[in-house]
Short mmCIF file of C-alpha atoms and ligand atoms in Angstrom, two decimals:
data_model
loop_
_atom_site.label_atom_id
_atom_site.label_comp_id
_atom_site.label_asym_id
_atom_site.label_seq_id
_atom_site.Cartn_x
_atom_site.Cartn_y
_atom_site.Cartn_z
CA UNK V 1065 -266.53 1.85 -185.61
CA UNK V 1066 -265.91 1.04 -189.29
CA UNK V 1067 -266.55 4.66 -190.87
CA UNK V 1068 -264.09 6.14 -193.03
CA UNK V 1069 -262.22 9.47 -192.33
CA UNK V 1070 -262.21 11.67 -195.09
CA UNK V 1071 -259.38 14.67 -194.28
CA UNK V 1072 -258.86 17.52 -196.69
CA UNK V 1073 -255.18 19.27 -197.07
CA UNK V 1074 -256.72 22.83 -198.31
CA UNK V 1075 -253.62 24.52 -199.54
CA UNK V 1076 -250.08 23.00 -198.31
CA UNK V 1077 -246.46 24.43 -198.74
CA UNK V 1078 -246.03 22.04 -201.96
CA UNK V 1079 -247.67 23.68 -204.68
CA UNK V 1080 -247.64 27.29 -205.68
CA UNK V 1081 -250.16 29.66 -206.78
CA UNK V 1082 -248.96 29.68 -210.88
CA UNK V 1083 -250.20 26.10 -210.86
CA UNK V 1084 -253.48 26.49 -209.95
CA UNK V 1085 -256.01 29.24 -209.88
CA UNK V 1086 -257.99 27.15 -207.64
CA UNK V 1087 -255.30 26.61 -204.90
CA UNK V 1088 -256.00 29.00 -201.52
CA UNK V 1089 -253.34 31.72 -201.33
CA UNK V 1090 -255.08 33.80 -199.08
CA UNK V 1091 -256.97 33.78 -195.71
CA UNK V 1092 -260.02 33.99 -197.33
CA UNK V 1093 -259.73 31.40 -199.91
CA UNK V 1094 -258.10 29.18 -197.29
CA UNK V 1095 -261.43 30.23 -195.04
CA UNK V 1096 -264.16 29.45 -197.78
CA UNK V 1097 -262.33 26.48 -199.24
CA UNK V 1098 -262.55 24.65 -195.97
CA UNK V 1099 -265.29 25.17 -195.06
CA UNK V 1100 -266.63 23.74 -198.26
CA UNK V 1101 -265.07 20.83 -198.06
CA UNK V 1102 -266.65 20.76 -194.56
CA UNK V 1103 -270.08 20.57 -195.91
CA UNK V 1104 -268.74 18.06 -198.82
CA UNK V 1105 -267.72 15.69 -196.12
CA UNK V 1106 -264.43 16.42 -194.87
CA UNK V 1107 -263.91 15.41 -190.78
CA UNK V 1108 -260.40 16.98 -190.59
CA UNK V 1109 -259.37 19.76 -192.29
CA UNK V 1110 -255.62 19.65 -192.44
CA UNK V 1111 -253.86 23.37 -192.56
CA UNK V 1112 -251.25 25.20 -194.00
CA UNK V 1113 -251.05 29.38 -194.02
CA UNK V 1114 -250.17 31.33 -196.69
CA UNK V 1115 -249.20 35.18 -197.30
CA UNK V 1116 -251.72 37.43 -197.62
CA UNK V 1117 -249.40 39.08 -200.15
CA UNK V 1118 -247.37 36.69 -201.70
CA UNK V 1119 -249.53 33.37 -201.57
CA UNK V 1120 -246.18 31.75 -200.49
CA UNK V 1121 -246.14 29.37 -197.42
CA UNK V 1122 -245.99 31.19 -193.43
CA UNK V 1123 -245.55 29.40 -190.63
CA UNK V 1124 -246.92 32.63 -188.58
CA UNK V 1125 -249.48 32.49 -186.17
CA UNK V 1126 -250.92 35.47 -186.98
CA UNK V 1127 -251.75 34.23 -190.77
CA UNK V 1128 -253.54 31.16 -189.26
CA UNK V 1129 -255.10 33.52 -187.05
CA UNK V 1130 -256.94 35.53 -190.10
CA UNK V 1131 -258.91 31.88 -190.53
CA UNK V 1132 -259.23 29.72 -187.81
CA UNK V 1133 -261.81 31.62 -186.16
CA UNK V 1134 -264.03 31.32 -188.84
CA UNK V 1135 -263.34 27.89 -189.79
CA UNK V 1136 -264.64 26.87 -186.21
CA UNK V 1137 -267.67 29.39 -186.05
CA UNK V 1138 -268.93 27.84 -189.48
CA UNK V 1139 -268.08 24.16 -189.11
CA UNK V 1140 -267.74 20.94 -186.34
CA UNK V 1141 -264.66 19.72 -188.70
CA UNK V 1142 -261.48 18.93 -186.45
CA UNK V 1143 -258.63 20.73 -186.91
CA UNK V 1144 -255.18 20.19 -187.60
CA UNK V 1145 -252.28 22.23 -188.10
CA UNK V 1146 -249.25 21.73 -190.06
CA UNK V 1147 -245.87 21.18 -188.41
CA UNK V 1148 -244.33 20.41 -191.02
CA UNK V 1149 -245.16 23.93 -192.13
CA UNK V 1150 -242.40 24.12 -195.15
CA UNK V 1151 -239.89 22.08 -196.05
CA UNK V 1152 -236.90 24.24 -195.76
CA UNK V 1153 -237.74 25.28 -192.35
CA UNK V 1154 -236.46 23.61 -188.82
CA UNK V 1155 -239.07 21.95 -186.85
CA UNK V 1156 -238.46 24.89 -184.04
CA UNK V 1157 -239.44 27.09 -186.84
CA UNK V 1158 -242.50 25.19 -187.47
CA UNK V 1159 -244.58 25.11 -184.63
CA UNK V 1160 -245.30 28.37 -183.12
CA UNK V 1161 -249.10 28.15 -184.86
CA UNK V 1162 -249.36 24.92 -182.85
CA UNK V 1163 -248.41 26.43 -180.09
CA UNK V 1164 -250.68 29.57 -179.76
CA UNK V 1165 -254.19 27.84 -181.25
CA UNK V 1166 -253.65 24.55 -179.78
CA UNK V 1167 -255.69 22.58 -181.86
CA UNK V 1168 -257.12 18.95 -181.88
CA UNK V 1169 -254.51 17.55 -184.04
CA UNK V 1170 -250.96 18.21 -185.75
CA UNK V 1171 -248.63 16.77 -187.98
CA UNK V 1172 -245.68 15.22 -187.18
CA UNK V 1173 -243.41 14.12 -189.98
CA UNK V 1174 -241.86 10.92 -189.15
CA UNK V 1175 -238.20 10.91 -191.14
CA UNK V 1176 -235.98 13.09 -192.33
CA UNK V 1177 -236.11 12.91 -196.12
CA UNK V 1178 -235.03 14.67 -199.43
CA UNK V 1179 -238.59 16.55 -200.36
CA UNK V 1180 -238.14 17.37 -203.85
CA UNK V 1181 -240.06 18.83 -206.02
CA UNK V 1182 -238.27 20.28 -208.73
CA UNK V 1183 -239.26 18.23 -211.18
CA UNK V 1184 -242.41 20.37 -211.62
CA UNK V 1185 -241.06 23.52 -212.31
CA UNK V 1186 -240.48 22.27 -215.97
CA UNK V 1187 -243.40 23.08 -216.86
CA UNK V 1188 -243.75 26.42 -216.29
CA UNK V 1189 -242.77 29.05 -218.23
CA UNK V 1190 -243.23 32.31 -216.57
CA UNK V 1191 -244.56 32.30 -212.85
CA UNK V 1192 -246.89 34.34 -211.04
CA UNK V 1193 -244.86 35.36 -208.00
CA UNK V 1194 -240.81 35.72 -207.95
CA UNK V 1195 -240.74 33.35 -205.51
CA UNK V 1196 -242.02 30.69 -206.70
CA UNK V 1197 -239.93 28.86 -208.92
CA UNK V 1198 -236.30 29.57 -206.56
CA UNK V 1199 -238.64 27.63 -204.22
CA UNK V 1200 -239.27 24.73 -206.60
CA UNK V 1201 -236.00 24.55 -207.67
CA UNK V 1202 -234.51 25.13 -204.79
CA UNK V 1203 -235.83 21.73 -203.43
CA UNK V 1204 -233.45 19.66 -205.64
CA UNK V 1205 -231.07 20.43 -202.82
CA UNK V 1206 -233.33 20.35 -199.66
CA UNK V 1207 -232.82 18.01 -196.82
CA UNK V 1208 -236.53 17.93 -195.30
CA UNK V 1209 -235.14 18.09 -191.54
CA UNK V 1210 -237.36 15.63 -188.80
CA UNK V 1211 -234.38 13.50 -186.70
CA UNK V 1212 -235.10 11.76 -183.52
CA UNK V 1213 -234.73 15.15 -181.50
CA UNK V 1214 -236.78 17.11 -183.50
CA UNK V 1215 -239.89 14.40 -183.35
CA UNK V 1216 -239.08 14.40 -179.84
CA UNK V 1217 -239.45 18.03 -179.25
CA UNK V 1218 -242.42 18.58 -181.09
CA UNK V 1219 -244.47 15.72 -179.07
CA UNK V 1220 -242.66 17.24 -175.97
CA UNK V 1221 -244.32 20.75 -177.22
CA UNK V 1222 -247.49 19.47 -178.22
CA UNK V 1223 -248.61 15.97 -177.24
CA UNK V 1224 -248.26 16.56 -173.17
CA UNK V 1225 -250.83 17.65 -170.53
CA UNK V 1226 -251.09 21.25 -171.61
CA UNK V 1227 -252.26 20.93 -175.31
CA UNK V 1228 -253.12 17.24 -175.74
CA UNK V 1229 -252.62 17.31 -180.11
CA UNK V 1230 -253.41 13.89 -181.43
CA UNK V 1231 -251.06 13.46 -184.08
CA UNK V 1232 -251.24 12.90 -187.77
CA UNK V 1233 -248.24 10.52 -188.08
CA UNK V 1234 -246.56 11.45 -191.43
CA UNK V 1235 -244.93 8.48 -193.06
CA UNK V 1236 -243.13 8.62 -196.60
CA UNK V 1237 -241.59 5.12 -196.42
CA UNK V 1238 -241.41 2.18 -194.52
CA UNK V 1239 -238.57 3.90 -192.50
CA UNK V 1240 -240.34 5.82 -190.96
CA UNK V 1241 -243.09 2.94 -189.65
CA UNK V 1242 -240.32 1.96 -187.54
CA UNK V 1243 -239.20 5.23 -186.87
CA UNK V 1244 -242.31 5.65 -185.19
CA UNK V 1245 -242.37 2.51 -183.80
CA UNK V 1246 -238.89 3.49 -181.58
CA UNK V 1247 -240.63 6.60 -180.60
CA UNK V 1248 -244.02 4.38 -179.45
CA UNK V 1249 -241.53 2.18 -177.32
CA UNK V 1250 -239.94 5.16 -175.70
CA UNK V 1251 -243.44 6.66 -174.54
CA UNK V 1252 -243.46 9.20 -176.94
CA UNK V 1253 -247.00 8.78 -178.03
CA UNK V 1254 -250.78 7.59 -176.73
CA UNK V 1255 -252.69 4.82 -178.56
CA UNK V 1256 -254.51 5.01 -180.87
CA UNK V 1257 -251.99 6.49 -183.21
CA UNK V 1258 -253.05 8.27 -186.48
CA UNK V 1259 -250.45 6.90 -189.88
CA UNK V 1260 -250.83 9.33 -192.64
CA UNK V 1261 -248.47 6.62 -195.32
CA UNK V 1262 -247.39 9.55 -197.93
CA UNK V 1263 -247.46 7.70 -200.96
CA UNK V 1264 -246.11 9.15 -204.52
CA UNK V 1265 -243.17 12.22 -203.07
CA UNK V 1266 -240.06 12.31 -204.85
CA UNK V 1267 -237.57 11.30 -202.20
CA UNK V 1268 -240.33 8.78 -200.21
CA UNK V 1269 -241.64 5.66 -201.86
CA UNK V 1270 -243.64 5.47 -204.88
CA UNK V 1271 -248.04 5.54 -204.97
CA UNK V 1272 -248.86 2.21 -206.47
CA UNK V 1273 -250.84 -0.57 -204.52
CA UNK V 1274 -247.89 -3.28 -203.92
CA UNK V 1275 -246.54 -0.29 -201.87
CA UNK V 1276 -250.33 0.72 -200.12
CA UNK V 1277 -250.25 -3.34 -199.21
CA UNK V 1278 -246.54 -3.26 -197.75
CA UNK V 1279 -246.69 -0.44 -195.48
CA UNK V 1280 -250.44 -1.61 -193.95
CA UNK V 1281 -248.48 -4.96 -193.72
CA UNK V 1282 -245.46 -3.21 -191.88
CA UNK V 1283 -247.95 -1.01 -189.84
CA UNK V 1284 -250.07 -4.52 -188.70
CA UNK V 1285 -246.74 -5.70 -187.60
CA UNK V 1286 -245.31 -2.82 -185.53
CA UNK V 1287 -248.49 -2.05 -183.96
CA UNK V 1288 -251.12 -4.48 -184.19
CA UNK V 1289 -254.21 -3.05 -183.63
CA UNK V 1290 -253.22 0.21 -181.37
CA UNK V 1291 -253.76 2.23 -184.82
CA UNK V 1292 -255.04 3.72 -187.10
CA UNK V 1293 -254.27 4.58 -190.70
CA UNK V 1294 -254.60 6.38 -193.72
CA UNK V 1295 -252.86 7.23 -197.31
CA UNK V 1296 -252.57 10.28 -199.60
CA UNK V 1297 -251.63 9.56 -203.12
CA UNK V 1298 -249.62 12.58 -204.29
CA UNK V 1299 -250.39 13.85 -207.48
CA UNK V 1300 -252.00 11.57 -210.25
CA UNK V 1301 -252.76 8.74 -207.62
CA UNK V 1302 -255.07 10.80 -205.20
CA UNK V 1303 -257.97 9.09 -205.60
CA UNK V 1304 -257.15 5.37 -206.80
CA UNK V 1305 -254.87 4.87 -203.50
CA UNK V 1306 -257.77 6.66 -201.51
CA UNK V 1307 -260.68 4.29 -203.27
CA UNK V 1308 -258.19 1.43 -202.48
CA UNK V 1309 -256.98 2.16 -198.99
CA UNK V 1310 -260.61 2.72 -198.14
CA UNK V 1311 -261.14 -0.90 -199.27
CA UNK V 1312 -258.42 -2.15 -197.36
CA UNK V 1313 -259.80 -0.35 -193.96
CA UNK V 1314 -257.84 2.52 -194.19
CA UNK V 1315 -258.64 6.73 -194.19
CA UNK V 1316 -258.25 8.76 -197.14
CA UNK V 1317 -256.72 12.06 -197.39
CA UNK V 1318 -257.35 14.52 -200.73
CA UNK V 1319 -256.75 18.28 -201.10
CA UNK V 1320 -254.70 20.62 -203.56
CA UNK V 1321 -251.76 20.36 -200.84
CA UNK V 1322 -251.39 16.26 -202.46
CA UNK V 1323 -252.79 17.18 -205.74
CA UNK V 1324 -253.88 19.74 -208.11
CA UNK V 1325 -256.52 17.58 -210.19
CA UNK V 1326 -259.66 16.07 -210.39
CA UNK V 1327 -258.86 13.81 -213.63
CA UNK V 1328 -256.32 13.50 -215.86
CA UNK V 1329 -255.41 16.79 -217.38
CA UNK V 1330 -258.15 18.70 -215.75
CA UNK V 1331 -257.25 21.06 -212.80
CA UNK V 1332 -259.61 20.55 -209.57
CA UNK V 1333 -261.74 23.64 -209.65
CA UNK V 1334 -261.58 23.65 -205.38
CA UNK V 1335 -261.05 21.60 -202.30
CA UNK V 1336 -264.74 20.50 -202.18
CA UNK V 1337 -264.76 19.10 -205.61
CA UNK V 1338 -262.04 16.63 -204.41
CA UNK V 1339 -263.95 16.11 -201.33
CA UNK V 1340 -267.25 15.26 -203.27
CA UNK V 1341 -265.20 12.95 -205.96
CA UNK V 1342 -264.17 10.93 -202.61
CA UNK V 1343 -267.00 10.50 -200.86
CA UNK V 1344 -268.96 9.20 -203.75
CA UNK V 1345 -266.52 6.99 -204.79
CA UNK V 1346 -266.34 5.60 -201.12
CA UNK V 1347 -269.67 5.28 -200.95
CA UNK V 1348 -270.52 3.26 -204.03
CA UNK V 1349 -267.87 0.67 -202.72
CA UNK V 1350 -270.03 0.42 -199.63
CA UNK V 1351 -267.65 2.39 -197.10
CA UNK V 1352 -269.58 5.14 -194.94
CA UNK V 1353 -268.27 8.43 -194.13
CA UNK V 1354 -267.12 9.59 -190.26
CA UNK V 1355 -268.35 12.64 -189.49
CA UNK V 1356 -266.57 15.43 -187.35
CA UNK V 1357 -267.76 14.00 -183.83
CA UNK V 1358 -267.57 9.80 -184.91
CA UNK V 1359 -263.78 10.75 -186.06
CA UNK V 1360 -263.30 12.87 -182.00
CA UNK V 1361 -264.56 9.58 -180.80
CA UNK V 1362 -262.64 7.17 -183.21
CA UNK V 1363 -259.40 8.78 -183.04
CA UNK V 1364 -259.71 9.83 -178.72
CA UNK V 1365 -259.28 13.34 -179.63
CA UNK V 1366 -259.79 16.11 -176.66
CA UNK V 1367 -262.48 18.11 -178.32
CA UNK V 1368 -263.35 21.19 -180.03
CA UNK V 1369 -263.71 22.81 -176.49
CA UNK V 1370 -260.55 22.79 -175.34
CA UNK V 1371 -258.68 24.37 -178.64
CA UNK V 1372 -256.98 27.77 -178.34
CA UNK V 1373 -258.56 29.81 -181.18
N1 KMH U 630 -247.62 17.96 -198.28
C1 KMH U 630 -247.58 16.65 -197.74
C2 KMH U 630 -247.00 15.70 -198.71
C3 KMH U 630 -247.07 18.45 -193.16
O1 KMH U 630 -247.92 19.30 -193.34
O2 KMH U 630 -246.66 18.14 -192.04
C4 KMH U 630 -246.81 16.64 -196.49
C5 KMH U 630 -247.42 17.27 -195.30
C6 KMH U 630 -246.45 17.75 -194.33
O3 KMH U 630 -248.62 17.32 -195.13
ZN1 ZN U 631 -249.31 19.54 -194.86
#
């Protein structure tokens, strides 16, 4: 099947709630956002928690548990849950949520890496939440922490007999293709496996097409045709690296966790708008759009029967 998979990244841990009005920073928003960009189009509906309070990142099941449920009663989209949760966070720390809901799919961030994003907080001025801009900040100095035993661990955790998560296979360089590749070879992992390439992060490569071209290239290579892929263009690239992977037979990923905007300059007023921009672009280049079930069947996932929430 040719379709493409359009997957939506509602809220994230990368962006906080001074930049955007639109951004979910609650349960609810997180709830009615998704759902949305359900009905917009979105198969998988990749997803972060925040504090009901705060609007900062949580890694708790019981904040995932204030929106799953309704996520699933009003849509068919397949879900996945973060494990990379937030970046300052071990990978122990990170998967409880995984753990107790058990859903279809998961992240799994391929390579340890420096995650920064501290370049944004110049320009702000005054923030929201007191927080926020420690966090930013903060990141100059982060090591984003995913080594050998922690990938191990969480497919150990997640990808065996009792939960059977498909994995969304982050990958912020070329690195981490063969990263992933080692893990493959040691039986970490059942084909076919799910790239996300995360294109445009400060500390991973940069989003421009020579870079799209050389990790499909790399991924064609390692694994022939025992995959399958797609890219997020963080930031300003969202949707020209989506529109382009799309033409190169890839998935696209969009959401205010990879990017605040829906043009230059103009905030994205939700998830769905995104969502919409996507699919119509996709589908005047002549790509269709998976829906929930094609992408079960594409990607060999264990169904929306057999998830714990
Ligand atoms: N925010 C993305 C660049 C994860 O959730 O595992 C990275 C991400 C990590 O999606
Ligand atoms: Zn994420």
């Amino acid at each position: 099947m040719n379709k493409t998979i359009i997957t939506c990244a509602v809220t994230g841990a990368v962006h906080t709630p001074t930049m955007s009005p639109a951004l979910p920073i609650n349960a609810d928003m997180i709830a009615d956002q998704a759902i949305a960009a359900a009905q917009a189009g979105a198969a998988i509906l990749h997803l972060h928690a925040r504090h009901p309070e705060t609007g900062a990142p949580t890694v708790d099941p019981e904040h995932f548990a204030d929106f799953l449920p309704r996520i699933k009663a009003e849509t068919d989209a397949v879900i996945n849950i973060s494990t990379g949760g937030n970046p300052v966070m071990t990978v122990e720390e990170r998967i409880p949520a995984a753990r107790a809901f058990s859903p279809e799919m998961c992240s799994l961030n391929m390579g340890s890496m420096n995650f920064a994003l501290h370049p944004m907080a110049e320009k702000y001025e005054t923030w929201q939440y007191d927080w926020e801009e420690g966090y930013i900040r903060g990141s100059e100095n982060n090591i984003f922490r995913n080594t050998f035993t922690d990938i191990r661990m969480v497919a150990d955790a997640l990808g065996g007999a009792e939960h059977r998560v498909k994995f969304e296979h982050e990958c912020y360089d070329v690195g981490h293709l063969y990263n992933l590749k080692f893990c493959l070879d040691q039986g970490m992992f059942q084909t076919p496996i799910f790239l996300q390439f995360v294109m445009g992060i400060l500390g991973g490569i940069a989003a421009d097409i020579d870079n799209l071209v050389f990790m499909k290239r790399t991924a064609d290579k390692l694994f022939g045709d025992g995959y399958q892929w797609s890219v997020i263009g963080a930031g300003a690239q969202q949707m020209k690296l989506a529109a382009v992977g799309a033409q190169l037979g890839g998935h696209v990923r969009v959401g205010l966790e990879d990017s605040l905007f829906i043009a230059r300059g103009r905030l994205a007023e939700s998830n769905a708008q995104q969502v919409e921009k996507i699919k119509s672009i996709l589908e005047t280049q002549g790509n269709q759009i998976a829906t929930a079930d094609e992408t079960r069947k594409m990607l060999g996932l264990k169904g929306i029967d057999a998830v714990g929430y």
